[in-house]
Coordinates of C-alpha atoms and ligand atoms in Angstrom, one line a residue:
X12 CA -46.0 89.7 -118.8
X13 CA -48.6 92.1 -117.4
X14 CA -51.6 90.5 -115.8
X15 CA -54.7 91.7 -114.1
X16 CA -56.4 89.4 -111.5
X17 CA -60.1 90.2 -111.3
X18 CA -62.5 88.7 -108.8
X19 CA -64.9 89.5 -105.9
X20 CA -63.5 90.1 -102.4
X21 CA -62.3 86.7 -101.1
X22 CA -62.3 85.1 -104.5
X23 CA -58.7 84.1 -103.9
X24 CA -56.8 86.9 -105.8
X25 CA -54.1 87.2 -103.2
X26 CA -53.7 83.4 -102.8
X27 CA -53.3 82.9 -106.6
X28 CA -51.2 86.0 -107.0
X29 CA -48.6 84.7 -104.5
X30 CA -48.2 81.5 -106.7
X31 CA -48.1 83.4 -110.0
X32 CA -45.4 85.9 -109.0
X33 CA -43.3 83.2 -107.5
X34 CA -43.4 81.0 -110.6
X35 CA -43.2 83.7 -113.3
X36 CA -40.8 86.1 -111.5
X37 CA -43.0 89.2 -111.9
X38 CA -43.9 91.9 -109.3
X39 CA -47.1 91.6 -107.1
X40 CA -48.9 94.9 -107.2
X41 CA -51.9 94.9 -104.7
X42 CA -53.7 98.2 -104.1
X43 CA -55.3 96.7 -101.0
X44 CA -51.8 95.8 -99.6
X45 CA -50.5 99.2 -100.5
X46 CA -53.4 101.0 -98.8
X47 CA -53.1 98.8 -95.7
X48 CA -49.3 99.5 -95.5
X49 CA -50.2 103.2 -95.5
X50 CA -52.8 102.7 -92.7
X51 CA -50.3 100.8 -90.6
X52 CA -47.7 103.6 -91.1
X53 CA -50.3 106.2 -90.2
X54 CA -49.6 108.3 -93.3
X55 CA -52.1 111.0 -94.5
X56 CA -53.0 108.7 -97.4
X57 CA -53.6 105.8 -94.9
X58 CA -55.9 107.9 -92.7
X59 CA -57.9 109.1 -95.7
X60 CA -58.1 105.5 -97.2
X61 CA -59.2 103.9 -93.9
X62 CA -62.4 105.9 -93.8
X63 CA -63.5 104.2 -97.0
X64 CA -62.0 100.7 -96.4
X65 CA -63.6 100.3 -93.0
X66 CA -67.0 100.9 -94.6
X67 CA -66.3 98.5 -97.5
X68 CA -66.3 101.3 -100.0
X69 CA -63.8 102.0 -102.7
X70 CA -61.1 104.5 -102.2
X71 CA -61.5 107.3 -104.8
X72 CA -60.1 106.4 -108.3
X73 CA -57.5 109.1 -108.5
X74 CA -55.8 107.9 -105.2
X75 CA -55.4 104.3 -106.4
X76 CA -54.5 105.3 -110.0
X77 CA -51.7 107.4 -108.6
X78 CA -50.4 104.5 -106.4
X79 CA -50.4 102.1 -109.4
X80 CA -48.9 104.7 -111.8
X81 CA -46.0 105.2 -109.4
X82 CA -45.6 101.5 -108.5
X83 CA -45.3 100.1 -112.0
X84 CA -42.4 102.4 -112.9
X85 CA -40.2 100.7 -110.2
X86 CA -37.3 98.4 -111.1
X87 CA -39.0 95.2 -110.0
X88 CA -41.9 95.8 -112.4
X89 CA -39.6 95.9 -115.5
X90 CA -39.9 92.1 -116.0
X91 CA -43.7 92.4 -115.7
X92 CA -46.3 92.7 -113.0
X93 CA -49.5 91.3 -111.7
X94 CA -52.3 93.7 -110.6
X95 CA -54.3 92.3 -107.7
X96 CA -57.4 94.4 -106.9
X97 CA -56.8 97.0 -109.5
X98 CA -58.6 98.2 -111.6
X99 CA -61.9 98.0 -109.8
X100 CA -64.0 100.6 -111.8
X101 CA -64.3 101.4 -115.5
X102 CA -62.6 104.8 -114.8
X103 CA -59.6 102.9 -113.3
X104 CA -59.4 100.6 -116.3
X105 CA -59.5 103.6 -118.7
X106 CA -56.7 105.3 -116.6
X107 CA -54.6 102.1 -116.7
X108 CA -55.0 101.8 -120.5
X109 CA -53.4 105.2 -120.8
X110 CA -50.4 104.1 -118.6
X111 CA -49.6 100.7 -120.1
X112 CA -50.8 97.7 -122.2
X113 CA -52.1 94.7 -120.3
X114 CA -51.5 91.2 -121.8
X115 CA -54.1 89.3 -120.0
X116 CA -56.9 89.4 -117.5
X117 CA -57.9 86.4 -115.4
X118 CA -61.2 86.5 -113.7
X119 CA -61.6 84.2 -110.6
X120 CA -65.2 83.2 -110.4
X121 CA -66.7 82.3 -106.9
X122 CA -70.2 82.2 -105.6
X123 CA -70.9 85.0 -103.1
X124 CA -72.1 82.5 -100.5
X125 CA -68.7 80.7 -100.5
X126 CA -67.0 84.0 -100.2
X127 CA -68.7 85.0 -97.0
X128 CA -67.4 81.8 -95.4
X129 CA -63.9 82.2 -96.8
X130 CA -63.5 85.7 -95.6
X131 CA -64.8 84.9 -92.1
X132 CA -62.1 82.3 -91.7
X133 CA -59.2 84.3 -93.2
X134 CA -56.1 85.1 -91.1
X135 CA -53.4 87.4 -92.3
X136 CA -49.7 88.0 -91.5
X137 CA -47.9 91.3 -91.8
X138 CA -45.4 89.5 -94.1
X139 CA -48.2 89.0 -96.7
X140 CA -49.0 85.3 -96.1
X141 CA -52.7 84.5 -96.0
X142 CA -54.3 81.5 -94.2
X143 CA -57.7 80.0 -93.6
X144 CA -58.8 78.6 -90.2
X145 CA -60.1 75.4 -91.9
X146 CA -56.7 74.5 -93.2
X147 CA -54.3 76.2 -90.6
X148 CA -55.1 76.2 -86.9
X149 CA -52.0 78.1 -85.5
X150 CA -51.9 81.7 -84.3
X151 CA -48.5 82.5 -85.8
X152 CA -47.3 82.6 -89.4
X153 CA -45.6 79.4 -90.7
X154 CA -43.2 81.5 -92.8
X155 CA -42.0 84.3 -90.4
X156 CA -43.4 83.4 -86.9
X157 CA -45.3 86.7 -86.4
X158 CA -48.8 86.6 -84.9
X159 CA -51.7 86.3 -87.4
X160 CA -54.5 88.9 -87.4
X161 CA -58.0 89.5 -88.7
X162 CA -58.4 92.3 -91.2
X163 CA -60.5 95.2 -89.9
X164 CA -62.8 95.0 -93.0
X165 CA -63.4 91.3 -92.7
X166 CA -66.5 91.5 -90.4
X167 CA -69.8 90.3 -91.8
X168 CA -71.4 93.7 -92.4
X169 CA -68.4 95.2 -94.2
X170 CA -68.0 92.0 -96.3
X171 CA -71.6 92.4 -97.5
X172 CA -70.9 96.1 -98.4
X173 CA -67.8 95.0 -100.3
X174 CA -69.7 92.4 -102.3
X175 CA -72.4 95.0 -103.2
X176 CA -69.6 97.4 -104.3
X177 CA -68.1 94.6 -106.4
X178 CA -71.4 93.8 -108.1
X179 CA -72.1 97.4 -109.0
X180 CA -68.7 98.9 -109.8
X181 CA -66.2 96.1 -110.5
X182 CA -68.2 93.3 -112.2
X183 CA -68.7 95.5 -115.3
X184 CA -65.0 95.0 -116.0
X185 CA -65.7 91.4 -117.0
X186 CA -67.5 92.7 -120.0
X187 CA -65.0 95.5 -120.5
X188 CA -62.0 93.1 -120.8
X189 CA -64.0 90.4 -122.6
X190 CA -64.8 92.9 -125.4
X191 CA -61.1 93.6 -125.7
X192 CA -60.5 89.8 -126.1
X193 CA -58.3 89.7 -123.0
X194 CA -60.4 87.9 -120.5
X195 CA -60.2 84.3 -119.3
X196 CA -62.5 83.1 -116.4
X197 CA -61.4 80.2 -114.1
X198 CA -63.7 78.5 -111.6
X199 CA -62.4 79.6 -108.2
X200 CA -64.6 77.4 -106.2
X201 CA -62.2 74.5 -106.0
X202 CA -59.1 73.7 -104.0
X203 CA -56.3 76.3 -104.4
X204 CA -54.0 74.0 -106.4
X205 CA -56.7 73.1 -108.9
X206 CA -57.6 76.7 -109.5
X207 CA -53.9 77.4 -110.0
X208 CA -53.6 74.6 -112.6
X209 CA -56.2 76.4 -114.7
X210 CA -54.5 79.8 -114.2
X211 CA -51.2 78.3 -115.3
X212 CA -52.8 76.8 -118.4
X213 CA -54.2 80.2 -119.3
X214 CA -50.8 82.0 -118.7
X215 CA -48.7 79.4 -120.4
X216 CA -50.9 79.4 -123.4
X217 CA -50.2 83.1 -123.8
X218 CA -46.5 83.4 -122.9
Ligands
AP5_324 P1 -58.3 94.2 -101.2 O1 -57.3 94.0 -100.2 O2 -58.0 94.2 -102.6 O3 -59.5 93.2 -100.9 P2 -60.6 92.5 -101.7 O4 -60.6 92.7 -103.2 O5 -61.8 92.7 -101.0 O6 -60.2 91.0 -101.8 P3 -59.6 90.2 -100.6 O7 -58.1 90.6 -100.4 O8 -60.5 90.3 -99.4 O9 -59.7 88.7 -101.2 P4 -58.8 87.9 -102.2 O10 -59.5 87.8 -103.5 O11 -57.4 88.5 -102.2 O12 -58.8 86.5 -101.5 P5 -57.7 85.7 -100.6 O13 -56.7 85.1 -101.5 O14 -57.2 86.6 -99.5 O15 -59.1 95.6 -101.0 C1 -59.5 96.0 -99.7 C2 -60.1 97.4 -99.7 O16 -59.1 98.4 -100.2 C3 -61.3 97.5 -100.7 O17 -62.5 97.2 -100.1 C4 -61.2 99.0 -101.0 O18 -61.8 99.8 -99.9 C5 -59.7 99.3 -101.0 N1 -59.2 99.2 -102.4 C6 -58.3 98.2 -102.8 N2 -58.0 98.4 -104.1 C7 -58.8 99.4 -104.6 C8 -59.0 100.0 -105.9 N3 -58.4 99.5 -107.0 N4 -59.9 101.0 -105.9 C9 -60.5 101.5 -104.8 N5 -60.4 101.0 -103.6 C10 -59.5 99.9 -103.5 O19 -58.6 84.5 -100.0 C11 -59.6 84.8 -99.1 C12 -59.6 83.6 -98.1 O20 -60.0 82.4 -98.7 C13 -58.3 83.3 -97.4 O21 -58.5 82.8 -96.1 C14 -57.7 82.1 -98.3 O22 -56.8 81.3 -97.5 C15 -59.0 81.4 -98.7 N6 -58.9 80.8 -100.1 C16 -58.3 81.4 -101.2 N7 -58.5 80.5 -102.2 C17 -59.2 79.5 -101.8 C18 -59.7 78.3 -102.4 N8 -59.5 78.0 -103.7 N9 -60.4 77.4 -101.7 C19 -60.7 77.6 -100.3 N10 -60.2 78.7 -99.7 C20 -59.5 79.6 -100.4
MG325 MG1 -56.4 90.2 -101.4

């Protein structure tokens, strides 16, 4: 199974992705996580990407396409994979189409006003777990015990820039995949488990 999760920043892609990959035994491929790992490791790629991410801009297409092209050839992607945060432009979608066929695209739909609140309260762990201050009030991760942190690009100004970029460059992908008959939209403005119930219905209907 090869799936794309589409959605604005903070729509809940990472949250739903964790559930999907655990239930369906497929690999989680997040370009955002890959770029942040490079920033943390202070690689040349990380230094280059940080200048875009900190401003809420997209990292150039060829950089992320190369990351994905390499990642999906790895052993853990053989059973299938979920792309979280890729593609984000029509050029990336065209490049992906040349690399592989995608079975299904799930679009998580959330109002931008809800998104600003969600991102402001997000807390992350290096192990990949994501929390929200409204439902989790500890400073350390429930899974691995490490301290939680705020993403550098989760401040109000950068979030607005990310939402603008989404509107202009990523939202056209809804029509792109809809025209290919691959898109299903779920209402993401509901509790996490309710959203996941709809996601599962879509996936199980197409397995
Ligand atoms: P990336 O890391 O992909 O960030 P994003 O798309 O901005 O999305 P987020 O990770 O912020 O949100 P999410 O949808 O995963 O939501 P989450 O589940 O965490 O990209 C970061 C940057 O890297 C980009 O800006 C760009 O610069 C660069 N980049 C990455 N990919 C690229 C590409 N392909 N091309 C070019 N550049 C690229 O949830 C958010 C919060 O809400 C959490 O606190 C969570 O607990 C909470 N929450 C989740 N679901 C619910 C719910 N149903 N109800 C209530 N709260 C919820
Ligand atoms: Mg994410």
